Coordinates of C-alpha atoms in Angstrom, one line a residue:
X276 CA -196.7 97.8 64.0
X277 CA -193.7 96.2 62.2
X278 CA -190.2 97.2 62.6
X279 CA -186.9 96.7 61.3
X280 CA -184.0 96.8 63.5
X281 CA -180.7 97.6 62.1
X282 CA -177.5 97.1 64.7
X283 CA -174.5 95.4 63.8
X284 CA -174.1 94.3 67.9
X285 CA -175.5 91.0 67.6
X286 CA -176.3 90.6 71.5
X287 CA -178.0 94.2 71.5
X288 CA -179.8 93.7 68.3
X289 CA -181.3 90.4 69.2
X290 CA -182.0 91.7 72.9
X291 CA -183.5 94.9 71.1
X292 CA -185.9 92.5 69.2
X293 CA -187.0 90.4 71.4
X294 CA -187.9 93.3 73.7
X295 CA -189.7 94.7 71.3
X296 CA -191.6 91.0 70.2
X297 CA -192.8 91.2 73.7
X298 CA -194.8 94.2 73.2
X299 CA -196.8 92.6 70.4
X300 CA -194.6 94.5 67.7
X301 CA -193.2 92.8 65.1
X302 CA -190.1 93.3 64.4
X303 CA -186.8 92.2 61.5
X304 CA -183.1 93.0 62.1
X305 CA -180.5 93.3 60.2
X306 CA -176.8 93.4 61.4
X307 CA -175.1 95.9 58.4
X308 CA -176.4 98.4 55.9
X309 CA -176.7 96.7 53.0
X310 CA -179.3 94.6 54.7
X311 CA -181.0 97.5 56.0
X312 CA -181.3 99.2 52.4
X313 CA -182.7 95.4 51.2
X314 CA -185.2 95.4 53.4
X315 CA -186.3 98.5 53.3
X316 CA -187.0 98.1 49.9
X317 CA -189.6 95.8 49.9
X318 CA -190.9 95.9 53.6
X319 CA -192.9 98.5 54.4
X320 CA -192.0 99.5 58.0
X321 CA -193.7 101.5 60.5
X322 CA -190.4 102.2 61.8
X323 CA -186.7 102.0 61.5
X324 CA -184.5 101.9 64.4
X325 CA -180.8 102.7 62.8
X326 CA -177.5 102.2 64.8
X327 CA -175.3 104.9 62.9
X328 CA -171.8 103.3 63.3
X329 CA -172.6 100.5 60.8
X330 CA -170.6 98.0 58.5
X331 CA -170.9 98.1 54.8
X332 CA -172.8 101.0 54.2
X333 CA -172.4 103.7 56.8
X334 CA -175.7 104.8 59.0
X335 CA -176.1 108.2 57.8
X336 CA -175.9 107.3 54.3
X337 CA -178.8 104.3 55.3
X338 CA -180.5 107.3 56.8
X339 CA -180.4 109.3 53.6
X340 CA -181.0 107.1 51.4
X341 CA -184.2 106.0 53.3
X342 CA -184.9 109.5 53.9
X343 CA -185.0 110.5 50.4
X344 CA -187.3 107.8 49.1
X345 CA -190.0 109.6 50.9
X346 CA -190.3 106.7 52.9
X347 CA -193.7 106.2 55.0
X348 CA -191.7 104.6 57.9
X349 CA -189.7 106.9 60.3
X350 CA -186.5 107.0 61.7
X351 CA -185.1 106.3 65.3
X352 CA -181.2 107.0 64.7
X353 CA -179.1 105.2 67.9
X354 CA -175.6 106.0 68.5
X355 CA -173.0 106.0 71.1
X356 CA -172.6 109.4 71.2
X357 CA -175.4 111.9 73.0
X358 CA -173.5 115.1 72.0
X359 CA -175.6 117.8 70.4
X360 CA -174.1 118.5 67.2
X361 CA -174.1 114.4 66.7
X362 CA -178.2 114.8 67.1
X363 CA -178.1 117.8 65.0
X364 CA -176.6 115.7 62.0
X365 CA -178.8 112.6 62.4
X366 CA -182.0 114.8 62.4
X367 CA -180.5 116.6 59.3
X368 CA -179.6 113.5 57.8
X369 CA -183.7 112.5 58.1
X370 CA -184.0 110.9 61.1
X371 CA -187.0 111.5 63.1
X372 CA -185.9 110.7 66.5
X373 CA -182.4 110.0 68.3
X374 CA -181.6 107.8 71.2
X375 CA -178.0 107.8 72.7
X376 CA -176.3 104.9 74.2
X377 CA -176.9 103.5 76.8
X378 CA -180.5 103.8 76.8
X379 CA -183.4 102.4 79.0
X380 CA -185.5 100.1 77.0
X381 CA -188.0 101.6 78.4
X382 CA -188.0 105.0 76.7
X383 CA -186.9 102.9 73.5
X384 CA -190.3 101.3 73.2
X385 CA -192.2 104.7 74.1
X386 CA -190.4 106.1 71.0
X387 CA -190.4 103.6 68.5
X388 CA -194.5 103.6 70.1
X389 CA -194.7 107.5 69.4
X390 CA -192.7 107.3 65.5
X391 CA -195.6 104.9 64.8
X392 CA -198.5 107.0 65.4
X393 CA -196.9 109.4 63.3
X394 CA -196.0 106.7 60.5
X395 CA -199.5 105.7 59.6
X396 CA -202.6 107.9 59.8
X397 CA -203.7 109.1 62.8
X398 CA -205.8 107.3 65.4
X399 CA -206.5 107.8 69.2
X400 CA -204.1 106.5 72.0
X401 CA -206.9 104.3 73.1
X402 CA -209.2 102.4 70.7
X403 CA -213.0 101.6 71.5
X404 CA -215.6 99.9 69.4
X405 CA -218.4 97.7 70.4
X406 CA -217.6 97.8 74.1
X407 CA -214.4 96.9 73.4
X408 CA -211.7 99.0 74.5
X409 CA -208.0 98.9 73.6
X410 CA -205.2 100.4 75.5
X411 CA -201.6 99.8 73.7
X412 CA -200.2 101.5 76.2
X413 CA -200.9 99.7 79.2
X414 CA -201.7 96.6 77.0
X415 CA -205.2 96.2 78.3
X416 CA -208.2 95.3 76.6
X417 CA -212.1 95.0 77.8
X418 CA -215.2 94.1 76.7
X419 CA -218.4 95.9 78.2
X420 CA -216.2 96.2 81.6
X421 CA -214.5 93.1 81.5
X422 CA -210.6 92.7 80.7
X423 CA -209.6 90.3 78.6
X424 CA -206.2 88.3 79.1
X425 CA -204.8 87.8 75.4
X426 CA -201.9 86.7 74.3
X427 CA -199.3 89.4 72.3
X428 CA -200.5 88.3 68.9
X429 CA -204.4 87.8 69.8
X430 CA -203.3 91.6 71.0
X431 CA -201.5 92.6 67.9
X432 CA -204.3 91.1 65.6
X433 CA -207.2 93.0 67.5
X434 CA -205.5 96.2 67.2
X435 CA -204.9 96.0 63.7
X436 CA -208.9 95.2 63.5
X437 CA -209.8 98.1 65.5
X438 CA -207.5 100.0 63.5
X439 CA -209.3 99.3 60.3
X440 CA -212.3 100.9 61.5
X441 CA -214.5 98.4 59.9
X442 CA -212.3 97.7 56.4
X443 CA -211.1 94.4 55.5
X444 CA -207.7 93.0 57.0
X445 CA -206.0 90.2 54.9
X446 CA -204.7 87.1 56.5
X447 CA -201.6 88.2 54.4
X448 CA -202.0 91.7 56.1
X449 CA -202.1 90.4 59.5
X450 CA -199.1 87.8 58.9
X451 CA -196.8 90.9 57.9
X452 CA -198.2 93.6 60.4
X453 CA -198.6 91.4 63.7
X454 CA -196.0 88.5 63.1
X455 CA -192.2 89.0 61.3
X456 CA -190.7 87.7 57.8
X457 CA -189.8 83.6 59.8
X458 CA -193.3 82.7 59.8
X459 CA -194.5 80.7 57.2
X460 CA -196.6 82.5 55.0
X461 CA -198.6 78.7 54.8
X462 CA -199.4 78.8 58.1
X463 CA -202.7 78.4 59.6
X464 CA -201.7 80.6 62.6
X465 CA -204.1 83.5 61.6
X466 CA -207.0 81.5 61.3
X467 CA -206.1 79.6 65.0
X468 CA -205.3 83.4 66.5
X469 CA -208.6 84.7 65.3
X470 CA -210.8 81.4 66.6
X471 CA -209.1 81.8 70.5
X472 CA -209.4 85.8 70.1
X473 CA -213.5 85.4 69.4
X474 CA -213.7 82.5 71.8
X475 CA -211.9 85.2 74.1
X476 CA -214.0 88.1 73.0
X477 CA -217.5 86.2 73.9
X478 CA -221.0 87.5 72.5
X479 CA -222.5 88.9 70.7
X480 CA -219.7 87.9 67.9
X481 CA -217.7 90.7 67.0
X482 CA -215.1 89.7 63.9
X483 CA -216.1 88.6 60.6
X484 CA -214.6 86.7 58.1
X485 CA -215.0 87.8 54.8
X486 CA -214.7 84.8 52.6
X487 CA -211.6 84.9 49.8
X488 CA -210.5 88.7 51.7
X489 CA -209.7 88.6 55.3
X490 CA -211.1 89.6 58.5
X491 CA -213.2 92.8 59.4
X492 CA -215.3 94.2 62.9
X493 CA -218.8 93.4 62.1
X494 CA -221.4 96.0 61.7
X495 CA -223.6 96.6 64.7

């Protein structure tokens, strides 16, 4: 899952992010809405989560003009204000989802979770293939009964495998979906991730590399 957050409180944003990095998401912010209407125009993001009082260009009219590309991503709107004509206005405005402040991070992440099911196509809460069995909610993963202790991005990189259901994932794919925009898109950090996720994943091998295409599950 990648995700932009947009929050012109610095402290909060960053907190936000990191939060959010710990859970294996990857995750961009953005402190005005200019930058939010940049990146949002070339990143494709599972979801957005929008601050509405915003410098530069105003949250609702972020919202809107997001709203009315037909943008895949959705929308978390966050404001200081919980009254229920102001959550009226952001889900009219095309939000899919509103948060007031304060908020419990918590719940935050079991949104922004819940908006990215909905974002991409449909999958089950818990993925199995092989004998391996992928919780993302409880961040557990096994293999024919045993768990596995990965790291966040030997997480993030399985799932996104699982998810393909067998199709080819880029190294590029896999830089933009399970890292963020800093890393260098030279690194060798795919190819390191995925040699400690099979050494991790044991026999009988279970990820193949596709020469000059990325990574895919093996067929049985």
């Amino acid at each position: 899952m990648r995700v932009l957050i947009v929050e012109d409180e610095r402290v909060l944003a960053d907190a936000i992010a990191e939060g959010l990095r710990e859970e294996a998401i990857a995750v961009d912010v953005v402190y005005d809405g200019d930058a939010a209407l940049e990146r949002a125009s070339y990143n494709e993001y599972d979801v957005v989560v929008l601050d509405r009082d915003l410098p530069t260009v105003h949250g609702d009219d972020v919202c809107r003009e997001i709203a009315g590309r037909s943008y895949a991503g959705r929308i978390l709107m966050l404001t200081a204000s919980g009254d229920v004509e102001e959550r009226v206005d952001g889900l009219a405005l095309g939000a899919d989802d509103y948060l007031p402040k304060p908020f419990v991070f918590g719940e935050l992440v079991a949104r922004v979770r819940a908006l990215g099911r909905r974002a991409g196509r449909a999958v089950p809460p818990v993925l199995e293939v092989r004998g391996v069995r992928l919780d993302p909610h409880r961040r557990r993963v096994h293999r024919d009964g045993r768990e596995l202790r990965l790291t966040n991005k030997e997480f993030a990189v399985l799932e996104e495998l699982l998810r393909a259901d067998g199709g080819v994932v880029s190294a590029e794919s896999l830089l933009e979906r399970a890292w963020d925009e800093h890393i260098d898109p030279f690194s060798n950090i795919v190819r390191v991730t995925m040699a400690t996720l099979r050494r991790k994943l044991g026999a009988p091998p279970l990820i193949e590399t596709v020469t000059g295409s990325g990574y895919r599950l093996e067929e049985r």
